[in-house]
Short mmCIF file of C-alpha atoms and ligand atoms in Angstrom, two decimals:
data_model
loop_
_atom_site.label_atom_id
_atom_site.label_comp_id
_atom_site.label_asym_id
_atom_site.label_seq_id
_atom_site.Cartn_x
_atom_site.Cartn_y
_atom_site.Cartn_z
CA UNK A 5 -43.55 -32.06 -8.63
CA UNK A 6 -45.13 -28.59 -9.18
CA UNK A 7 -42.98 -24.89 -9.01
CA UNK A 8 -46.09 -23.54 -6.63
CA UNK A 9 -45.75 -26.20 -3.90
CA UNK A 10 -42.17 -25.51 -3.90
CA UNK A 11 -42.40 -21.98 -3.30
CA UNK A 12 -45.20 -22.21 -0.96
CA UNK A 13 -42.58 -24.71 1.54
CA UNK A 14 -39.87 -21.87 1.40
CA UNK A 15 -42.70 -18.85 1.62
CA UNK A 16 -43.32 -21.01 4.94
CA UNK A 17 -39.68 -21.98 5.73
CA UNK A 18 -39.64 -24.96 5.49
CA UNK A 19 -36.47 -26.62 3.88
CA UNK A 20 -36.24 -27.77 -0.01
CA UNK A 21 -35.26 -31.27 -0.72
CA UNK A 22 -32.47 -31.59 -3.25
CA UNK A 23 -34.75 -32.71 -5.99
CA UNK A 24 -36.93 -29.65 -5.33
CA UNK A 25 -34.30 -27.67 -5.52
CA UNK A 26 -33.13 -29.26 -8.81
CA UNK A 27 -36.12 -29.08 -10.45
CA UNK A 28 -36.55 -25.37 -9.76
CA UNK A 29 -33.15 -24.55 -11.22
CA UNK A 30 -33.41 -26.55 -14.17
CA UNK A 31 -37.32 -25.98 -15.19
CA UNK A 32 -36.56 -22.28 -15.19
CA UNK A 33 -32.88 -22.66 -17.23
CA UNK A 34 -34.86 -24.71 -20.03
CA UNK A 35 -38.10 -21.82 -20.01
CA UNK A 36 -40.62 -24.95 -18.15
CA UNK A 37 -41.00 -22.61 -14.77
CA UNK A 38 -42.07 -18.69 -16.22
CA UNK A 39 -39.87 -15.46 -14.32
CA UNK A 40 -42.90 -15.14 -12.01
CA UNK A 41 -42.88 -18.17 -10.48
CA UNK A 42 -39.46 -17.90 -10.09
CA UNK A 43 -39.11 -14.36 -8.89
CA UNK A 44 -41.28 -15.70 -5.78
CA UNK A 45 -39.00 -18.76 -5.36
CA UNK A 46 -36.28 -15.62 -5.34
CA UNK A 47 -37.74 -13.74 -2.69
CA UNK A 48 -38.91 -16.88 -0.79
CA UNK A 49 -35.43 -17.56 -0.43
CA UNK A 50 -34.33 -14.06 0.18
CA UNK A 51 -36.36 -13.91 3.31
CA UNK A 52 -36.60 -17.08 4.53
CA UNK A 53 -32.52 -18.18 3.69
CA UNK A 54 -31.59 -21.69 3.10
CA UNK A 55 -29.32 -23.62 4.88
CA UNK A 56 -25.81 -25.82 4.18
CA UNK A 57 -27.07 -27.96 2.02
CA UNK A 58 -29.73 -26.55 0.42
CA UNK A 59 -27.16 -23.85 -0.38
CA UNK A 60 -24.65 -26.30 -1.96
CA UNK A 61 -27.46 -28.06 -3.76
CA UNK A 62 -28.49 -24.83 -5.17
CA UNK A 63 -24.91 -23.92 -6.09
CA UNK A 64 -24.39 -27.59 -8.08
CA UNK A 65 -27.33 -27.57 -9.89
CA UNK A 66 -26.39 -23.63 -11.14
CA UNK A 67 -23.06 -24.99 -11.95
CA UNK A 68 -24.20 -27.92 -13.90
CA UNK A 69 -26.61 -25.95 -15.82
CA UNK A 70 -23.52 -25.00 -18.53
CA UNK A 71 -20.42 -26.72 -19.46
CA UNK A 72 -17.74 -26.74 -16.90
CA UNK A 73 -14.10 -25.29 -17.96
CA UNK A 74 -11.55 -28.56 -17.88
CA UNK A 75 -8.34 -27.18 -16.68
CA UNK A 76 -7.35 -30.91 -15.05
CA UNK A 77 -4.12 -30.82 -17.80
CA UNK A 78 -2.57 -28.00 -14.98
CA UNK A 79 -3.05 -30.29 -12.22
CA UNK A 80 -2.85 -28.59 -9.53
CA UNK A 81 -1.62 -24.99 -10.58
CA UNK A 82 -4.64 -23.81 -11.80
CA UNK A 83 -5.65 -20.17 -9.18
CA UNK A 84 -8.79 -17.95 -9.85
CA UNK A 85 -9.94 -15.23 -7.60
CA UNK A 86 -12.96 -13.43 -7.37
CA UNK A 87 -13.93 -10.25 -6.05
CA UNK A 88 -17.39 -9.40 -5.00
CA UNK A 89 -17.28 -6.42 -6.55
CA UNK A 90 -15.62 -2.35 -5.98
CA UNK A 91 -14.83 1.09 -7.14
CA UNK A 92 -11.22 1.27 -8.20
CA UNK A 93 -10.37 -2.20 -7.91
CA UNK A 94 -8.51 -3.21 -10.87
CA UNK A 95 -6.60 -6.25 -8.63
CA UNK A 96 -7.21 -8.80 -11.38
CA UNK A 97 -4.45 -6.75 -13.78
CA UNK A 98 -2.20 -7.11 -10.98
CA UNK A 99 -2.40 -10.40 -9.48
CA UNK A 100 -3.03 -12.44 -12.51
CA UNK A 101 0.41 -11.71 -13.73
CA UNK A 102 2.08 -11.67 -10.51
CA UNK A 103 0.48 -15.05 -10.04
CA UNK A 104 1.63 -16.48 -13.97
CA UNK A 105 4.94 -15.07 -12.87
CA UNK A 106 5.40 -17.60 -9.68
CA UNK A 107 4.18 -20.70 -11.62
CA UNK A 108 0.68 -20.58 -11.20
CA UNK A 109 -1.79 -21.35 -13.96
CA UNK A 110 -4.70 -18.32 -14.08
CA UNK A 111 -7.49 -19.13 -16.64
CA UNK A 112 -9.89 -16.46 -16.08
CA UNK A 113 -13.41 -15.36 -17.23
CA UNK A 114 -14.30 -11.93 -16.15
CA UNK A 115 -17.45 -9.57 -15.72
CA UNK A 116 -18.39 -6.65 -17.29
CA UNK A 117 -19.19 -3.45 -14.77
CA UNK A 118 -22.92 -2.08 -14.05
CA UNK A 119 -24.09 0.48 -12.13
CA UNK A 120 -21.56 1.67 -9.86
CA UNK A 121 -18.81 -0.93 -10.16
CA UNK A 122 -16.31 -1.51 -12.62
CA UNK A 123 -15.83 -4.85 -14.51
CA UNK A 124 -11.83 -6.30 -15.61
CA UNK A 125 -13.25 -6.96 -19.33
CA UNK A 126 -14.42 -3.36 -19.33
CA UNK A 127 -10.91 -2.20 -18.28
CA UNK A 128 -8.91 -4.61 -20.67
CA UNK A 129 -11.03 -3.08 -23.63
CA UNK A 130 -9.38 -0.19 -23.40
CA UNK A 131 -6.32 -1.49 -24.33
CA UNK A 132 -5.93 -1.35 -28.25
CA UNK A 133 -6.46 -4.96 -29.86
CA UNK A 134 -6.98 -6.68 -26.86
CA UNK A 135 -9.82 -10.01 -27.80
CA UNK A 136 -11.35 -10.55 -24.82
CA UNK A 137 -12.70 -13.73 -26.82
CA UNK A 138 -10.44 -16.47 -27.40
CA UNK A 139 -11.28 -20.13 -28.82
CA UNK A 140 -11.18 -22.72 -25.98
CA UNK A 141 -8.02 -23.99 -27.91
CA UNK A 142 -6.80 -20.80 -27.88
CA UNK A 143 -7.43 -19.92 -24.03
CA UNK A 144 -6.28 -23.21 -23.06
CA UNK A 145 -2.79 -22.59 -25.49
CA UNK A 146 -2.01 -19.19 -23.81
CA UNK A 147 -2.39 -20.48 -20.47
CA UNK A 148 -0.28 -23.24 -20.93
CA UNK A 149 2.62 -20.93 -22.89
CA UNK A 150 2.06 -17.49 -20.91
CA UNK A 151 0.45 -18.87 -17.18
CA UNK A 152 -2.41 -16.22 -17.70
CA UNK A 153 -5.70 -15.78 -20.01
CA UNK A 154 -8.59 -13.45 -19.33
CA UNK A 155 -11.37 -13.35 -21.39
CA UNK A 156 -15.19 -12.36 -20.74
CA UNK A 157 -17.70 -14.39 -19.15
CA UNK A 158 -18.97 -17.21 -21.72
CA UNK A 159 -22.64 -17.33 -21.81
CA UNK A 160 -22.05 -21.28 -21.34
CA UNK A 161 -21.34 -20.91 -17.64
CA UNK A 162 -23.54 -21.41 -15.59
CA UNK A 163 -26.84 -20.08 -17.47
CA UNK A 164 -28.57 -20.53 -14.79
CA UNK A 165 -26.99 -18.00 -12.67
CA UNK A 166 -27.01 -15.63 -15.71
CA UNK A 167 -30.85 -16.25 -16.18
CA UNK A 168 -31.57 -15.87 -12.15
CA UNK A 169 -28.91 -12.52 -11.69
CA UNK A 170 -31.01 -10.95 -14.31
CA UNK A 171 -34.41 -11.59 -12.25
CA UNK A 172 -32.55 -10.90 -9.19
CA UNK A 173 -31.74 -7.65 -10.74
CA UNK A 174 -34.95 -6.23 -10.93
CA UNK A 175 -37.20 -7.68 -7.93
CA UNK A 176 -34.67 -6.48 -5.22
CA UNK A 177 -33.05 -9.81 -4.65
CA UNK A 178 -29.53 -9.16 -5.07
CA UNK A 179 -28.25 -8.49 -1.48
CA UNK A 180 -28.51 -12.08 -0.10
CA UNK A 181 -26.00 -14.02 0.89
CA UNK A 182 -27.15 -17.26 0.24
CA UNK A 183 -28.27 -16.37 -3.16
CA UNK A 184 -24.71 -14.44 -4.19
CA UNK A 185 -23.12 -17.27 -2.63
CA UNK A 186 -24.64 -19.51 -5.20
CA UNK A 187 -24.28 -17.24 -7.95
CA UNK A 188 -20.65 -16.29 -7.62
CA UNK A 189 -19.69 -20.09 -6.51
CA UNK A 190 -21.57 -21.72 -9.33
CA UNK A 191 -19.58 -19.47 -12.11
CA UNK A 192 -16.28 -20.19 -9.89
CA UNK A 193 -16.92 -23.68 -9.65
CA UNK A 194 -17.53 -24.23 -13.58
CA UNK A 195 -14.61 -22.29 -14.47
CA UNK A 196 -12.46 -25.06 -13.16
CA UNK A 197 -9.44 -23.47 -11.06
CA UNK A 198 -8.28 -25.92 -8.43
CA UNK A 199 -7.43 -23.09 -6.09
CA UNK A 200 -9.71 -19.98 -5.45
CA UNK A 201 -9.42 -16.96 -3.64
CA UNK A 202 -12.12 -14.64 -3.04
CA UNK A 203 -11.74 -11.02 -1.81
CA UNK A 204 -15.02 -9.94 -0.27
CA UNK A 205 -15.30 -6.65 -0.17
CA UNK A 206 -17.47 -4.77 2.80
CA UNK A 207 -18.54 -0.75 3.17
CA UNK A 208 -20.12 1.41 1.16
CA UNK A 209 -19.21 0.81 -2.43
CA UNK A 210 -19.49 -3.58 -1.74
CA UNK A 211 -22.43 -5.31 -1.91
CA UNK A 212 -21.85 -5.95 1.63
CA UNK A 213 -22.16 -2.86 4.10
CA UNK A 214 -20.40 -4.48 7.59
CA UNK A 215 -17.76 -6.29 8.27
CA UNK A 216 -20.13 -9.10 9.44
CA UNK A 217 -22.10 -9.53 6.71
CA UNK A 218 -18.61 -9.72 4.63
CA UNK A 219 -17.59 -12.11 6.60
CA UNK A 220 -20.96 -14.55 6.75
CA UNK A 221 -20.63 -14.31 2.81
CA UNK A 222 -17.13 -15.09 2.90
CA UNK A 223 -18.14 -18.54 5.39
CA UNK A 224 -20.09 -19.46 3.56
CA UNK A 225 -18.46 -19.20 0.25
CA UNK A 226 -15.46 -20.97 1.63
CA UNK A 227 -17.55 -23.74 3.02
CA UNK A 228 -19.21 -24.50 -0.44
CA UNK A 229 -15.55 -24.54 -2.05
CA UNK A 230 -14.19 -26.99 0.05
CA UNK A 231 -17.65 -29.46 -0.25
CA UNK A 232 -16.62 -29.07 -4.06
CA UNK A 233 -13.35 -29.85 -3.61
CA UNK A 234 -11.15 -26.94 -3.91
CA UNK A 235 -8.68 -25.51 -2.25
CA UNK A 236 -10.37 -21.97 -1.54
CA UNK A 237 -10.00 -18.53 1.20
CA UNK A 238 -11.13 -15.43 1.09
CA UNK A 239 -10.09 -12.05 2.40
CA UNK A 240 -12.22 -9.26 3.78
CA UNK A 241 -11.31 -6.00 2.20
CA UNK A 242 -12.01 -2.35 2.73
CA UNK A 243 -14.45 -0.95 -0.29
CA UNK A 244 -15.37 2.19 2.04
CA UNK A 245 -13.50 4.01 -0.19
CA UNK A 246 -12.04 3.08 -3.93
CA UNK A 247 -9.37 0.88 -3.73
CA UNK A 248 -6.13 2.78 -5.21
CA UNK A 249 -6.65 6.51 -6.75
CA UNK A 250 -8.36 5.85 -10.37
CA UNK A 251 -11.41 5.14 -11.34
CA UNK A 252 -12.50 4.80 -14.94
CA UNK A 253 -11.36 1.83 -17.18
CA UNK A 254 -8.23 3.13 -18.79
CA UNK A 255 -6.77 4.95 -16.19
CA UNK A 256 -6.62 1.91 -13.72
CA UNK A 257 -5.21 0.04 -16.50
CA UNK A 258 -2.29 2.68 -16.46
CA UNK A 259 -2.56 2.49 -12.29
CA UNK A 260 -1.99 -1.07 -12.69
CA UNK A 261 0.89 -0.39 -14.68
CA UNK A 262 2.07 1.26 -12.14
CA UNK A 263 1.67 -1.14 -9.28
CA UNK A 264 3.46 -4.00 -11.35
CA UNK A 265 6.30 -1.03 -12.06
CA UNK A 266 7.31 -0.31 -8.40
CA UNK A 267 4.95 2.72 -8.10
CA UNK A 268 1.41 2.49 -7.30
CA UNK A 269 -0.66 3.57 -4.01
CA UNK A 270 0.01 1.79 -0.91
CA UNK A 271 -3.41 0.50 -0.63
CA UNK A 272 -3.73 -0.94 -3.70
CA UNK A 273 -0.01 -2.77 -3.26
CA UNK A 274 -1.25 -3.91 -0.13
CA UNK A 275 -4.54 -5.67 -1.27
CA UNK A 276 -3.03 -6.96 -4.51
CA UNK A 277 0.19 -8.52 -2.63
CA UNK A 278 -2.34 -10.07 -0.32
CA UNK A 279 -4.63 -11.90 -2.67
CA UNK A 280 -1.39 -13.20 -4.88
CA UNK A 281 0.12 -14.28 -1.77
CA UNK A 282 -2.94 -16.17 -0.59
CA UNK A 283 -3.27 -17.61 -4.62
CA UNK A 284 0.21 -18.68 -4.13
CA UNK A 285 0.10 -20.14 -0.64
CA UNK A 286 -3.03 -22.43 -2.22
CA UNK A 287 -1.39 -23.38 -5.43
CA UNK A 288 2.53 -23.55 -4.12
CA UNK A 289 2.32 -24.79 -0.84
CA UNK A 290 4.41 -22.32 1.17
CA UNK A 291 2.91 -20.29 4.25
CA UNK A 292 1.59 -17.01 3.73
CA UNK A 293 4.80 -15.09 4.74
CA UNK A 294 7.10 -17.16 2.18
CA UNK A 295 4.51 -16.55 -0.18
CA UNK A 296 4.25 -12.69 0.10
CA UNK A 297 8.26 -12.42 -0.63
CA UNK A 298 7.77 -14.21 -3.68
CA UNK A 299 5.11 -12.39 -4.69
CA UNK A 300 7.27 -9.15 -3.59
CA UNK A 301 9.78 -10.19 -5.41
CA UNK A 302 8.03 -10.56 -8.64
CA UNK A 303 6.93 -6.94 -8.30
CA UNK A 304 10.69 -5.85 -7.07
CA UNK A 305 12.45 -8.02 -10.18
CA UNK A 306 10.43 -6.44 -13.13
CA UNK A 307 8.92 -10.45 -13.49
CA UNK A 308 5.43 -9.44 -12.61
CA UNK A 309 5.49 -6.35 -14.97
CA UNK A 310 7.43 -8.69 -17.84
CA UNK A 311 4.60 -11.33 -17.33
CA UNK A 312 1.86 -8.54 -17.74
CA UNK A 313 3.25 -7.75 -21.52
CA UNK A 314 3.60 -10.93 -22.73
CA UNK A 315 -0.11 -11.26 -21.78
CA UNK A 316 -1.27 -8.27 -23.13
CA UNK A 317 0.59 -9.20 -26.37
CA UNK A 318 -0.95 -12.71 -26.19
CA UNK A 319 -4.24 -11.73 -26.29
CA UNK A 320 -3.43 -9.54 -29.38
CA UNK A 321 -3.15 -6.14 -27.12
CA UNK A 322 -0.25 -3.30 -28.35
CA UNK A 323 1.79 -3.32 -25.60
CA UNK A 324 3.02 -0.08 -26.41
CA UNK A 325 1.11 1.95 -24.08
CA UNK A 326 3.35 0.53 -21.15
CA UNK A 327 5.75 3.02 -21.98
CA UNK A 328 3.36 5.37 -23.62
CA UNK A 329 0.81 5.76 -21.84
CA UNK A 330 -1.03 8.23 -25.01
CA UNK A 331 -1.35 5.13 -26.92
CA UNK A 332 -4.85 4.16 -24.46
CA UNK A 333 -5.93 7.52 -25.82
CA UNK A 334 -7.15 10.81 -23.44
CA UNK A 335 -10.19 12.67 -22.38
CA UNK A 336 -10.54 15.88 -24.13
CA UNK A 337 -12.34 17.32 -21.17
CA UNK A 338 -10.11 17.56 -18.06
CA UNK A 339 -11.34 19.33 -14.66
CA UNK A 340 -10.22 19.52 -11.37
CA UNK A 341 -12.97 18.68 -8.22
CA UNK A 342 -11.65 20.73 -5.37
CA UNK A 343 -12.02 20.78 -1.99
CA UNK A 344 -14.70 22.68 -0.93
CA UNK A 345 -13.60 23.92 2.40
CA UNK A 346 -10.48 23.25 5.04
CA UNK A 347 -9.90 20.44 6.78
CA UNK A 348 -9.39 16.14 6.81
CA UNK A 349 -11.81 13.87 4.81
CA UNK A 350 -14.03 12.29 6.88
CA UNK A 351 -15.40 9.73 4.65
CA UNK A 352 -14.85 9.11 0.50
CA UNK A 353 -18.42 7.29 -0.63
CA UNK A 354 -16.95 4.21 -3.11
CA UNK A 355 -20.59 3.87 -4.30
CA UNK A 356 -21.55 7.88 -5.10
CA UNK A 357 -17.87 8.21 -6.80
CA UNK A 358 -18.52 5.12 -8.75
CA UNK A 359 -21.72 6.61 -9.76
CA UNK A 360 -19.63 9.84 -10.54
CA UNK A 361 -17.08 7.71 -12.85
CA UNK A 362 -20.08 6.72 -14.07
CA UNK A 363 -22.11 9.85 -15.16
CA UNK A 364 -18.65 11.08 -16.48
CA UNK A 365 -19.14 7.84 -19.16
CA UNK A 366 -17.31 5.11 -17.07
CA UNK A 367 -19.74 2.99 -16.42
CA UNK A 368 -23.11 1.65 -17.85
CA UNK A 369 -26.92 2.35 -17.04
CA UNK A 370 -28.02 -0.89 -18.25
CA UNK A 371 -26.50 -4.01 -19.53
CA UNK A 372 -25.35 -3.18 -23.35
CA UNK A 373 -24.79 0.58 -22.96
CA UNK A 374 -21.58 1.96 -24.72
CA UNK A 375 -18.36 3.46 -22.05
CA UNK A 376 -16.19 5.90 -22.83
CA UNK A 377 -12.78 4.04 -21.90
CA UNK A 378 -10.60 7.16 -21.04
CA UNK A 379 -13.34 8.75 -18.66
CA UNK A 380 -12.86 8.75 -14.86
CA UNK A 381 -11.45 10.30 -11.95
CA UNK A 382 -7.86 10.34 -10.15
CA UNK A 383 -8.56 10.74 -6.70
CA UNK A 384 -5.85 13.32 -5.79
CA UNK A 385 -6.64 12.79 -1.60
CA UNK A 386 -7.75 9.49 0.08
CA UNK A 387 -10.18 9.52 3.24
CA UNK A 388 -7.72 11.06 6.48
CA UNK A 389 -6.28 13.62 3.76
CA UNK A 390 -5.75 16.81 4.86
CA UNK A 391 -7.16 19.52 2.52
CA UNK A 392 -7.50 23.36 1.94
CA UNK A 393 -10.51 25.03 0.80
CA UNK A 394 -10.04 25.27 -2.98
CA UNK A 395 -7.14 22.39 -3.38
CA UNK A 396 -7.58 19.62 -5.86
CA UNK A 397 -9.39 16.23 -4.27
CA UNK A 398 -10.04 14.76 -7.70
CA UNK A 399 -9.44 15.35 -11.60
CA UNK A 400 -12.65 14.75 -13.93
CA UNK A 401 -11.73 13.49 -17.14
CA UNK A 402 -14.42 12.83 -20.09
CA UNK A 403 -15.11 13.33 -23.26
CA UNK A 404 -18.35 15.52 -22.83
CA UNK A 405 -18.41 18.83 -20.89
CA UNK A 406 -22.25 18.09 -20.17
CA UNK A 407 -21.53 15.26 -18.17
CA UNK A 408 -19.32 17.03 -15.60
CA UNK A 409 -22.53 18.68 -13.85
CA UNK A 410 -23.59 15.21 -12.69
CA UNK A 411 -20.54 13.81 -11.73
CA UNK A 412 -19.88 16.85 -9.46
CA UNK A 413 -23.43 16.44 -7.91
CA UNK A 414 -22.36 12.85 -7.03
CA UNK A 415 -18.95 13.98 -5.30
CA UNK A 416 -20.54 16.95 -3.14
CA UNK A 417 -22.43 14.06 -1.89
CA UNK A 418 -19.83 11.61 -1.61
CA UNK A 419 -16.80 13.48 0.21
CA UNK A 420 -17.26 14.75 3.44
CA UNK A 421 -15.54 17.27 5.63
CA UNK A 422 -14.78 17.57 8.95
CA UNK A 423 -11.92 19.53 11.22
CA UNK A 424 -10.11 16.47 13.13
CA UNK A 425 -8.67 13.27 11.31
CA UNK A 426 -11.12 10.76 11.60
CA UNK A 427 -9.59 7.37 12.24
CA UNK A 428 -8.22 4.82 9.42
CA UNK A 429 -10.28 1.72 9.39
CA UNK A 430 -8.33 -1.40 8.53
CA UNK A 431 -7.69 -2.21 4.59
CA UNK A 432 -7.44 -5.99 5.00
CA UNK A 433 -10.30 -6.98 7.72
CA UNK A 434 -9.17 -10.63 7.79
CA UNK A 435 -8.89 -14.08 6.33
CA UNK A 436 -11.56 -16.52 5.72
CA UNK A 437 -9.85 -20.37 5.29
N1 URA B 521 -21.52 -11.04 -8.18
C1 URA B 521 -22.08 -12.16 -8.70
O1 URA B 521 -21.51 -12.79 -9.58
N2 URA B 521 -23.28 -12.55 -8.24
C2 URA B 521 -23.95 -11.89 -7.27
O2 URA B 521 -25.02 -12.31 -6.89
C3 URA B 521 -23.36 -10.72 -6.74
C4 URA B 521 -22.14 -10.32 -7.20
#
């Protein structure tokens, strides 16, 4: 079998047997097939797509590149979820424990954040002592004791994705769906929850821009689940606009806080209550409306925030900073964005604020870059806000005055004016099962 005839049959559309397909993932995880080669593949398959089964192939031979996570001593509790990626969206802090607190088992590896979006390891480094290593002994331990570990992305899952994302990267082959299909399913797949829910975001800070192409990726997601055999949905959410009000990785830590606390925006309660409800109807059996009063009243009896600590604790965090909220330390530079003239916001770009989080030290460049954990913004107003000319829309926070030039560039661009409220679009879009 050679790499170029298999390119050639997808650079004419034709379909890849499973062995092909096999042979292309696993020549290029052990160095046999060079990035060129498979950079065409990449595109190949970008433009030409692939269909059910080549897609599931593709996914099982990414997951069995690495070791696979055995979580079968939970039977049946184990839930994961996944989120395609946002600005703001810190839903991972709040569902995990809400989930540990109705029973469910949540063993979870998380990302780090590039470019615009944030990543949950990013945001639970900010909390003093938290490892976001543990042993498998150890992992396994906590989830069994506590109901919830989260620890980064171990380089043993899945290489093959980790090897292809980073091509992907840089020959414009992200933004397919078969090919994030693969990648997110493979990781999902080898991290060994028995239940999964995905929230796939769409608009202008998600990978996907419409509703339809969230909801193609969600399919088709769904449908590789199930041929794996797990019990698996998804839900298509809003990222138009960053989900809650901060962005930055210590201040959604302390907006998650405030979620599991009783407070928190109404957006952010509403996506978070959804996705643990939806974990819970997979992994407890009850419909979707008995599911979201449990998971309400988790939130309502203190259990969610109680589970949250012990957690934190687990994992070696100081706790502490529940109460006071100094302890995750404070930008020395503090500036308010105002409005720049009267009327209702029109639109609130996700994707040009996350870039402004960024610039104020958020976020990363490139893979490896140091953040400044107590930079961000608090959005002060949320798209259909009404606003005078001069009034507060956002507050800057970072720890270098030079960077606040860039992140203002980034907002003039991102919030728009106009004089009539524009209309709300729906948060939750729908339900893929
Ligand atoms: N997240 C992933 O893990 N993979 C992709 O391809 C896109 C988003």
């Amino acid at each position: 079998m050679r790499i170029y005839d298999i390119i050639q049959k997808k650079r004419d559309k034709d379909k890849l047997t499973d062995e092909e397909i096999r042979f292309a993932v696993d020549g290029f995880t052990k160095g046999d097939i060079p990035d060129y080669q498979m950079s065409a593949l990449l595109m190949a398959i970008f433009l030409n797509g692939m269909d059910k089964r080549e897609l599931t192939t593709l996914t099982m031979a990414m997951t069995e590149s690495g070791e696979s996570v055995d979580l079968s001593m939970f039977g049946a509790l184990t839930a994961d979820k996944h989120s395609t990626g946002g600005v703001g969206d810190k839903t991972t802090l709040i569902v995990a424990p809400i989930v540990a607190a109705l029973g469910g088992k949540v063993a979870k590896m998380s990302g780090r954040g590039l470019g615009h979006t944030g990543g949950t390891v990013d945001k639970l480094e900010s909390i003093p002592g938290y490892k976001t290593t543990l042993t498998r002994e150890e992992f396994i331990s906590q989830v069994e004791k506590v109901g919830v570990a989260v620890i980064g992305q171990s380089g043993h899952i899945a290489p093959a994705d980790k090897k292809i994302y980073a091509l992907r990267d840089v020959t414009a082959t992200v933004d397919s769906i078969p090919l994030i299909a693969s990648s997110i399913m493979s990781k999902k797949l080898a991290a060994g929850s028995k239940n999964i829910v995905l929230d796939v975001k769409f608009g202008s800070g998600a990978f996907m821009k419409s509703v339809d192409d969230a909801k193609k990726l969600a399919e088709t997601m769904v449908e590789i689940g199930k041929l794996a055999g797990r019990r698996i949905s998804a839900v298509l959410t809003n990222m138009d606009l960053p989900l809650g009000n901060a962005v930055g990785n210590a201040l959604e830590v302390l907006e998650a806080v405030d979620v599991l606390s009783g407070r928190g925006s109404a957006d952010l309660v509403d996506v978070c209550t959804a996705l643990a409800a939806r974990m819970a109807c997979l992994f407890g059996g009850s419909s979707y409306e008995e599911s979201l009063l449990k998971v309400k009243d988790a939130l309502d009896s203190g259990k969610a925030l109680n589970k949250f600590r012990e957690w934190i604790e687990a994992q070696g965090g100081d706790s502490r900073f529940i109460e006071d909220r100094s302890l995750l330390g404070t930008a020395v530079v503090r500036e308010d964005y105002v409005c720049p003239s009267d009327g209702y916001i029109s639109h609130m770009d996700a994707e040009l604020i996350g870039k402004a989080a960024s610039a104020l030290g958020a976020g990363r460049e490139k893979a490896g870059d140091d953040i400044d954990h107590t930079a961000g913004i608090i959005l002060k107003k949320k798209t259909g806000g009404r606003c005078s000319a001069g009034e507060p829309v956002a507050v800057l926070y970072t720890s270098d005055r030079k960077r606040l030039a860039d992140a203002r560039a980034y907002l003039d661009r991102a919030i728009l004016m106009r004089d009539t409220k524009p209309d709300a679009l729906p948060l939750i879009f729908g339900v893929v099962e």
